[in-house]
Coordinates of C-alpha atoms and ligand atoms in Angstrom, one line a residue:
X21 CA 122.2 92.5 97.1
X22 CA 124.8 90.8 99.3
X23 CA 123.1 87.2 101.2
X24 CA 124.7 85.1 104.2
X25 CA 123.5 82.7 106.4
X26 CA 123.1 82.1 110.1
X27 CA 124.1 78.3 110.2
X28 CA 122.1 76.7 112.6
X29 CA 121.5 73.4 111.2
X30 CA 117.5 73.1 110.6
X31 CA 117.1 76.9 111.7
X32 CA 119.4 77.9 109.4
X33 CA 118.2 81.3 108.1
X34 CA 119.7 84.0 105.5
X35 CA 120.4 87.7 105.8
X36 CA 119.9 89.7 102.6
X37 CA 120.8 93.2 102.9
X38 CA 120.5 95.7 99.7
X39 CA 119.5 99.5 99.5
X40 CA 115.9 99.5 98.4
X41 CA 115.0 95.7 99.7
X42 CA 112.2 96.8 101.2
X43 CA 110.5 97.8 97.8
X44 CA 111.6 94.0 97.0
X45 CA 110.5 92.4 100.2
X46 CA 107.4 90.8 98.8
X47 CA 109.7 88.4 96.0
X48 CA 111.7 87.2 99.3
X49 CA 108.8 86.4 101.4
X50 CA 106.8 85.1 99.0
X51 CA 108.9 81.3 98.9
X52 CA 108.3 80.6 103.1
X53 CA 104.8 81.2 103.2
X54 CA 102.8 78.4 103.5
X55 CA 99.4 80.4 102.6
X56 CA 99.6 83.8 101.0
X57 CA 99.3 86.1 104.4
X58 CA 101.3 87.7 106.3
X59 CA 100.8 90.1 109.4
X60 CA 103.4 93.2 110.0
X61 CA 104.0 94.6 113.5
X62 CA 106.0 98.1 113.3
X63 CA 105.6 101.6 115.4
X64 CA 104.5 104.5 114.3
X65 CA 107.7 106.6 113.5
X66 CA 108.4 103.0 111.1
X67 CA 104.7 102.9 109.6
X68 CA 105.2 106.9 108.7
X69 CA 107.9 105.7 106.2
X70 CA 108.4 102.2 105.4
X71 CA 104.4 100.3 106.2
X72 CA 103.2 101.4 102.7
X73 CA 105.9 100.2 100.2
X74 CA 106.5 97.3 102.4
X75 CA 102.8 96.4 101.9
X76 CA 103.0 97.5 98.3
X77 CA 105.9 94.9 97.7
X78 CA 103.5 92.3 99.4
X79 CA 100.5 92.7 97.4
X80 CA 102.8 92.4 94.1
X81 CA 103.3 89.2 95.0
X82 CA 99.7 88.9 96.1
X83 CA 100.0 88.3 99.4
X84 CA 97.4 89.6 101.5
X85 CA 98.7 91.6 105.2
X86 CA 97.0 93.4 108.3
X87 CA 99.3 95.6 109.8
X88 CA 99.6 96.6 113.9
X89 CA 101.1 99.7 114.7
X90 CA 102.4 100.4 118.3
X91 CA 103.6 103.4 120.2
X92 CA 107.5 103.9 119.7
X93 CA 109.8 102.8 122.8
X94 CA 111.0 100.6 125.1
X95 CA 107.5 100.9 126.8
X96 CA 105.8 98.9 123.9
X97 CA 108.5 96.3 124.9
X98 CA 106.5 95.8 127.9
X99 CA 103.8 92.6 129.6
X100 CA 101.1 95.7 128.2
X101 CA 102.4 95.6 125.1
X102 CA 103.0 91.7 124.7
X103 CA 99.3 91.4 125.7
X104 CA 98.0 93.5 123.2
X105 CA 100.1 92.0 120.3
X106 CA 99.7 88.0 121.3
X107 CA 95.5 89.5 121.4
X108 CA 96.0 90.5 118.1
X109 CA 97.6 88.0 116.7
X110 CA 94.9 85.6 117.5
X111 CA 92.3 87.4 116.2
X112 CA 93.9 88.4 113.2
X113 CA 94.0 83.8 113.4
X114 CA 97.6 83.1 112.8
X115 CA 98.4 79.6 112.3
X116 CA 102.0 78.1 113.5
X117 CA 102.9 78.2 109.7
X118 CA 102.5 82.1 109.6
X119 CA 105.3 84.6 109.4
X120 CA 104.8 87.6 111.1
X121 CA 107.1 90.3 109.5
X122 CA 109.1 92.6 112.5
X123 CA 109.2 96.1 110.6
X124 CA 111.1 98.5 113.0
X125 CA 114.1 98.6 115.5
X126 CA 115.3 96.4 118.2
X127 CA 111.8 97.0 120.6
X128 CA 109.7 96.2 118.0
X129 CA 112.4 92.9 116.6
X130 CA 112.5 92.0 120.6
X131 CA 108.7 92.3 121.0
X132 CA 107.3 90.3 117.8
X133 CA 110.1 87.8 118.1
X134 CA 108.9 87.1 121.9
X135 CA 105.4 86.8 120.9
X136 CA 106.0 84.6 118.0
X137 CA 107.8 82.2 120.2
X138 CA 104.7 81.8 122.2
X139 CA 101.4 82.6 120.5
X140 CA 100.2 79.3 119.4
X141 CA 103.3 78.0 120.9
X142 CA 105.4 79.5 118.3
X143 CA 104.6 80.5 114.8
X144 CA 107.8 82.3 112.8
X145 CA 108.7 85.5 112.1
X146 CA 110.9 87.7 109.5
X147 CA 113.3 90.7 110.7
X148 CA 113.1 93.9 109.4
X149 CA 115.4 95.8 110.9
X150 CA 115.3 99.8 110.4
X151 CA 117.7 101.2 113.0
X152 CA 121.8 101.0 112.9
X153 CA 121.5 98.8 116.1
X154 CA 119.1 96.5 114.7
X155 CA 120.7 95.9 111.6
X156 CA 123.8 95.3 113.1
X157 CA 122.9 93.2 116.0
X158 CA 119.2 93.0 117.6
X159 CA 117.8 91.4 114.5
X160 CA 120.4 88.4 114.0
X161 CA 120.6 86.0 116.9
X162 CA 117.5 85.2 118.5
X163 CA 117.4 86.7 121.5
X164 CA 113.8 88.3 121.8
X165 CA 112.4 89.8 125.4
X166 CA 110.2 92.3 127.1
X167 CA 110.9 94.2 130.0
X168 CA 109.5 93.8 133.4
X169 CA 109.1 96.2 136.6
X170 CA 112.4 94.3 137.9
X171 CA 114.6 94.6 134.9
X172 CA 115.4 95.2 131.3
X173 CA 115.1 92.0 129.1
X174 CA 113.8 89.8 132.1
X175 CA 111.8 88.0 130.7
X176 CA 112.0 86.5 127.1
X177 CA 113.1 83.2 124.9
X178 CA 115.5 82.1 122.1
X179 CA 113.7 82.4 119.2
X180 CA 115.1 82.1 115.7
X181 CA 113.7 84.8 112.8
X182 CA 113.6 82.7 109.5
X183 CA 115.0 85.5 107.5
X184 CA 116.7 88.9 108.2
X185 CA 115.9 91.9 105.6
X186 CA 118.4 94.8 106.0
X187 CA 117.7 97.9 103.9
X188 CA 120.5 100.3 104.7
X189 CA 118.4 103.4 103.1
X190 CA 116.0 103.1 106.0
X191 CA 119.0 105.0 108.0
X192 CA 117.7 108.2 106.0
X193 CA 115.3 108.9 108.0
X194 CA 116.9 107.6 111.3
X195 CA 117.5 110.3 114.1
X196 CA 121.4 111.2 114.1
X197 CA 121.4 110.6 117.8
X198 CA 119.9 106.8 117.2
X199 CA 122.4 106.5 114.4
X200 CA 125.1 107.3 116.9
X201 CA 124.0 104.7 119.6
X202 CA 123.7 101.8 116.4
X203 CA 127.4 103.0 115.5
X204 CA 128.7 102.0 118.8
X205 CA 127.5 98.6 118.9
X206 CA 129.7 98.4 115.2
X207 CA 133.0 99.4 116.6
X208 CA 131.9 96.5 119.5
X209 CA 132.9 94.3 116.9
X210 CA 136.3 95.6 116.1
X211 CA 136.9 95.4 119.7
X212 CA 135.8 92.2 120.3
X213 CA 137.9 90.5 118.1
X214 CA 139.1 92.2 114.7
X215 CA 141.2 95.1 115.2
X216 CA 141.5 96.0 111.6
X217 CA 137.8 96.4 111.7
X218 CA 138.6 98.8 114.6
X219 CA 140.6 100.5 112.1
X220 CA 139.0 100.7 109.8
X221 CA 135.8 102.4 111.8
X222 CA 138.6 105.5 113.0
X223 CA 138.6 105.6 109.1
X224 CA 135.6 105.8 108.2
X225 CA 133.2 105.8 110.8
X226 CA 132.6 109.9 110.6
X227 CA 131.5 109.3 107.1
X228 CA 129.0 106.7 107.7
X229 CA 127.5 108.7 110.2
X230 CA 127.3 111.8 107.6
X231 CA 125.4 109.6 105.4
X232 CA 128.0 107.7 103.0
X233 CA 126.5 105.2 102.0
X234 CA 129.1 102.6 100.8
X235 CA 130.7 103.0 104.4
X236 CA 127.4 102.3 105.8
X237 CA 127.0 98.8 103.8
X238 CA 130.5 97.7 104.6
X239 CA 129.8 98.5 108.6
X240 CA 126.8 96.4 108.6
X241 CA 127.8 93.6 105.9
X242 CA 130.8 93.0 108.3
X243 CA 128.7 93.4 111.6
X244 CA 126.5 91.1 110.8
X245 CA 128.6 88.5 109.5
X246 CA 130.3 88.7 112.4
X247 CA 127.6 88.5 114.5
X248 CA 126.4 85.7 112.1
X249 CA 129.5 83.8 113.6
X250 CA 129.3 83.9 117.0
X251 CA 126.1 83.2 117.0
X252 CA 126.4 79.8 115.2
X253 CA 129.0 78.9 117.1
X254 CA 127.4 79.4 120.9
X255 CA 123.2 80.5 119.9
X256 CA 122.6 80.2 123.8
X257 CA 125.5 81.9 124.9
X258 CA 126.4 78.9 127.0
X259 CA 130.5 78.4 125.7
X260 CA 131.6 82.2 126.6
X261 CA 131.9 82.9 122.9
X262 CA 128.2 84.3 122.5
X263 CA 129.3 86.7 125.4
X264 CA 131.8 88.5 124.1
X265 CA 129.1 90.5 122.5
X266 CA 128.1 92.0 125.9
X267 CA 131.7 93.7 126.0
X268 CA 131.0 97.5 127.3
X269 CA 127.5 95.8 128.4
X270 CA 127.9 95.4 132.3
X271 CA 129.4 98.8 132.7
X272 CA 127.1 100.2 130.6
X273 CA 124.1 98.5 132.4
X274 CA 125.3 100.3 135.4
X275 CA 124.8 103.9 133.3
X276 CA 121.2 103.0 131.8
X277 CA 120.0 101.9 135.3
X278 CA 121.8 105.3 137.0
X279 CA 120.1 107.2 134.4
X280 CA 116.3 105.5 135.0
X281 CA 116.9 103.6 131.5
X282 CA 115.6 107.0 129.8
X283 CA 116.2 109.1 126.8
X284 CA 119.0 110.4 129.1
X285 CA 121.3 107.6 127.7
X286 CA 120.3 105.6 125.0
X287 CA 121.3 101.7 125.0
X288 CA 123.9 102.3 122.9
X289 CA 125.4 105.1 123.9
X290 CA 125.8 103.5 127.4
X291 CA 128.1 100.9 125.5
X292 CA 130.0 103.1 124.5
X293 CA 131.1 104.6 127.3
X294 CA 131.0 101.0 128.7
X295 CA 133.6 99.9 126.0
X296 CA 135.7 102.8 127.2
X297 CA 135.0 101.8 131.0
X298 CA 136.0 97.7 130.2
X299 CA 139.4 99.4 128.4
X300 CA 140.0 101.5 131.4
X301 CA 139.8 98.9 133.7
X302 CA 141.9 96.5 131.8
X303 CA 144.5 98.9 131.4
X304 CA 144.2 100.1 135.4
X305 CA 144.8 96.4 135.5
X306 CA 147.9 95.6 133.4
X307 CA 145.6 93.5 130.8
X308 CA 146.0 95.7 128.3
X309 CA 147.8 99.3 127.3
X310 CA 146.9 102.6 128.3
X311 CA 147.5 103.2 124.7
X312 CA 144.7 100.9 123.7
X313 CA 142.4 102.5 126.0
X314 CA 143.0 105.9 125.2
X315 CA 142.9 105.1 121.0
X316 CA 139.4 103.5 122.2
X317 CA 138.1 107.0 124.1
X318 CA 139.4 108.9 121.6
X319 CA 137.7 107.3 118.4
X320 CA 133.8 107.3 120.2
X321 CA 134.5 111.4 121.3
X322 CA 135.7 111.9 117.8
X323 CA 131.8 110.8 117.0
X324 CA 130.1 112.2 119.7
X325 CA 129.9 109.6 121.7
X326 CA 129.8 109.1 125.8
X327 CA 133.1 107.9 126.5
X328 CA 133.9 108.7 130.1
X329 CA 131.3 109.0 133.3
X330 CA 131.0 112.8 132.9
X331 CA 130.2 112.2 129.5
X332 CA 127.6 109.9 129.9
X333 CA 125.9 112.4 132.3
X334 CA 126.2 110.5 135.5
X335 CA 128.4 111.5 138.6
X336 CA 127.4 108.6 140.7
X337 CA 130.4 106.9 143.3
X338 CA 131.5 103.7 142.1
X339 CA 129.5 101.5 144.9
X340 CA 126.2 102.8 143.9
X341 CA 127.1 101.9 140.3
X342 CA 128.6 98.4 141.0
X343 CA 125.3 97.7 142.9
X344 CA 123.6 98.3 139.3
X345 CA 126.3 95.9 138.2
X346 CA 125.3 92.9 140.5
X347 CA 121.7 92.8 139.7
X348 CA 123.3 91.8 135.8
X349 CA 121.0 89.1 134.8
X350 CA 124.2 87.8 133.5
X351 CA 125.7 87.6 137.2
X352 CA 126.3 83.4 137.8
X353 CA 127.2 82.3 141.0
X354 CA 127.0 85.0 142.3
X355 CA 130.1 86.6 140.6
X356 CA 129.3 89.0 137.5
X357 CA 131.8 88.0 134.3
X358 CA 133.2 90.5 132.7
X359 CA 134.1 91.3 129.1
X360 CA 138.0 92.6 129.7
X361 CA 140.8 93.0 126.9
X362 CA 144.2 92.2 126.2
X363 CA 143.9 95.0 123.5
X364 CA 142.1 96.1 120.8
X365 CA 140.3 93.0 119.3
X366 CA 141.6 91.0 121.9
X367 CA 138.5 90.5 124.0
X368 CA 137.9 87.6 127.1
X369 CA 135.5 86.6 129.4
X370 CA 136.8 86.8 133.0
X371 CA 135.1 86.4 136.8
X372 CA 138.7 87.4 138.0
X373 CA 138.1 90.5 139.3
X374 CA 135.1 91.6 142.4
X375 CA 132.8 94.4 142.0
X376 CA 134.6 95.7 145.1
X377 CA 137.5 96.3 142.4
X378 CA 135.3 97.8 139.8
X379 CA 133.6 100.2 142.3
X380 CA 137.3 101.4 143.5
X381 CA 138.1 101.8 140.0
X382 CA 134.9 103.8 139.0
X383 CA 135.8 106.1 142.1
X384 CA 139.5 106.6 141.0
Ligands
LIG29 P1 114.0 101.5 118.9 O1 113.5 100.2 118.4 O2 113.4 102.1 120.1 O3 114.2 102.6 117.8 C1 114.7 103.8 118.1 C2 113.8 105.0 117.6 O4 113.9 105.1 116.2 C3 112.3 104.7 117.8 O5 111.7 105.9 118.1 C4 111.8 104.2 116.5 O6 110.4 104.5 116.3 C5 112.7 105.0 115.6 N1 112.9 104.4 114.3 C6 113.3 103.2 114.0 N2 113.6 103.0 112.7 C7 113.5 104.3 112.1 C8 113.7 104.8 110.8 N3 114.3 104.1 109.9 N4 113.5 106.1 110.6 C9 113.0 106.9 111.6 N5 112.8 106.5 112.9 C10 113.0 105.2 113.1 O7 115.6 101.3 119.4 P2 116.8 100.3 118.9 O8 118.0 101.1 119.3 O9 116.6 99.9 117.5 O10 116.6 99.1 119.8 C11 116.7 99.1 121.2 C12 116.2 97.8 121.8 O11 116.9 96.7 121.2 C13 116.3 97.7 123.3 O12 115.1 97.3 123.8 C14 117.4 96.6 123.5 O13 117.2 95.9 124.6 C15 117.2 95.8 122.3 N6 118.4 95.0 121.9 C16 118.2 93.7 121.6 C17 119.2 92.9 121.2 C18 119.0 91.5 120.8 O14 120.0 90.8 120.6 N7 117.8 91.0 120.8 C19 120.5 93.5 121.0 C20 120.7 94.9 121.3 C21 119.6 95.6 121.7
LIG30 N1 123.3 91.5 121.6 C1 123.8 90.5 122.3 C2 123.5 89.2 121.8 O1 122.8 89.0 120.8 O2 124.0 88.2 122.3

């Protein structure tokens, strides 16, 4: 089993990861408790696999659980769905000392996290993450929302988990397709800033997705520990370090909201072809080479990904799509920052450039 921490002072927290943690879960829960009950919050596809020897690992260590089990997709991550779990939270009486356990990917992580941060004014809760994109990312960090008629992720908190699980056999049973969209977000961090990471996914990232399982623990050991840093050193996003992690995000935004944030285009898919997008734009731009751009495009086609407009399924003109863009919730000022490159691993945070630019550039 390999452990880090996110440092955050007094909500410092730990990350375990190991294949077959969650048939050890119980022995790692077991010290936070205050009283020996715990309440897990997963969706159905999860419960199918992973409720029973999560719960089994529990009662081992004799703590007693009640399990909720929601309807997959982003429509559980919804006011509907935050009703229904704060409701059953409270009569299931959880006490501020309680730690609900988040068994599932990033809607059920985003969900239980947001409803932990206010039932009872907060109690805490414990990640376990069961898709790529949650393992990698979603889980670690804090950030926890629902969606709302007038946007993704509108509506939400920064709430610290006060430990992170990661099981990388859950992936077994994970879709292909989600697999994909989780893979994306772990070349995001090559990108961002470590372009032998970036390397080392043309390498090996058709393995992991076939199933290797050493490739999959290094991707998500070095994700996360990367994602461990930046969030230590900005949680609230508030220094344009923290940021960086929406590289590929504002383009992409523009392709979930063209495609009615559907099955279409999963999240992470969209980022994909958003990374290639940012790259694009940065080399129509002098910021970085067409080289770069085009090693970027080729890698995520190499797996299947989206990596240009077609690709992605949308054949929208570059106005309608910068519209998506301004409505960002990220947009400050009035101007929309974007994540641009110098290069592979040589992400920034810029406001220099309109979405009048980006819309001529989407057209060209
Ligand atoms: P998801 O939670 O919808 O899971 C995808 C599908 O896989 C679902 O049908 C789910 O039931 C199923 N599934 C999950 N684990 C499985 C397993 N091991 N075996 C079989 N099926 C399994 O999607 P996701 O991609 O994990 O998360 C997407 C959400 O994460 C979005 O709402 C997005 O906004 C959010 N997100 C949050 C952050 C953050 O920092 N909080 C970051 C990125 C994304
Ligand atoms: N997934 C973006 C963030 O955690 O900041």
């Amino acid at each position: 089993m390999e452990s880090l921490t996110v440092e955050l002072g007094a909500r410092s927290y730990p990350i375990l990861i190991g294949d077959g943690l969650i048939r050890d879960i119980g022995a790692h829960v077991a010290p936070l408790l205050k009283r020996p009950r715990t309440m897990i919050v997963t969706d159905t596809h999860v419960a199918e696999h992973y409720l029973t020897p999560l719960g089994t690992s529990l009662a081992m260590e004799n703590i007693s659980f009640s399990s909720f089990v929601l309807e997959p997709g982003e429509g559980t991550k919804s006011w509907a769905g935050l009703a229904r779990l704060t409701e059953w939270l409270i009569g299931e009486g959880v006490e501020r000392g309680d730690h609900v356990i988040a068994l599932g990917g990033g809607v059920i992580g985003d969900l239980v996290g947001f409803a932990c941060s206010i039932v009872k004014r907060g109690c805490h809760f414990i990640q376990v993450p069961t898709t790529l994109l949650a393992q990698v990312d979603s889980s670690v960090g804090g950030k926890t929302a629902i969606n709302v008629p007038a946007g993704k992720n509108l509506i939400g908190a920064f709430h610290q988990p006060t430990l992170v699980v990661i099981d990388p056999t859950t992936l077994e049973t994970l879709p292909r397709r989600e697999l994909g969209a989780g893979y994306a977000e772990v070349v995001k961090y090559g990108l961002i800033d470590d372009a032998g990471f970036f390397g080392w996914c043309e390498a090996n990232g058709a393995a992991l997705l076939a199933g290797d399982s050493e490739a999959r623990h290094r991707a998500i050991a070095h994700s996360v520990a990367a994602k461990a840093r930046i969030v230590a050193a900005d949680e609230r996003e508030t220094q344009d370090i923290r940021a960086l992690l929406n590289l590929g995000h504002s383009f992409g935004h523009a392709l979930e909201a063209e495609t009615g944030y559907s099955d279409r285009l999963l999240h992470g898919e969209a980022v994909a072809a958003g990374m290639v997008l940012a790259h694009q734009f940065s080399a129509a731009n002098g910021l970085c080479s067409a080289d770069d751009a085009a090693r970027v495009r080729d890698h995520l086609a190499s797996v299947d990904l989206p990596h240009s407009l077609a690709s992605a399924g949308v054949n929208s003109d570059g106005a309608t799509l910068a519209g998506h863009m301004a409505h960002d919730k990220k947009v400050r000022g009035g101007k929309l920052p974007l994540i641009l490159t110098h290069g592979i691993g040589q992400s920034f945070v810029t406001e220099a450039y309109g979405l009048d630019a980006v819309a001529a550039f989407l057209d060209g």
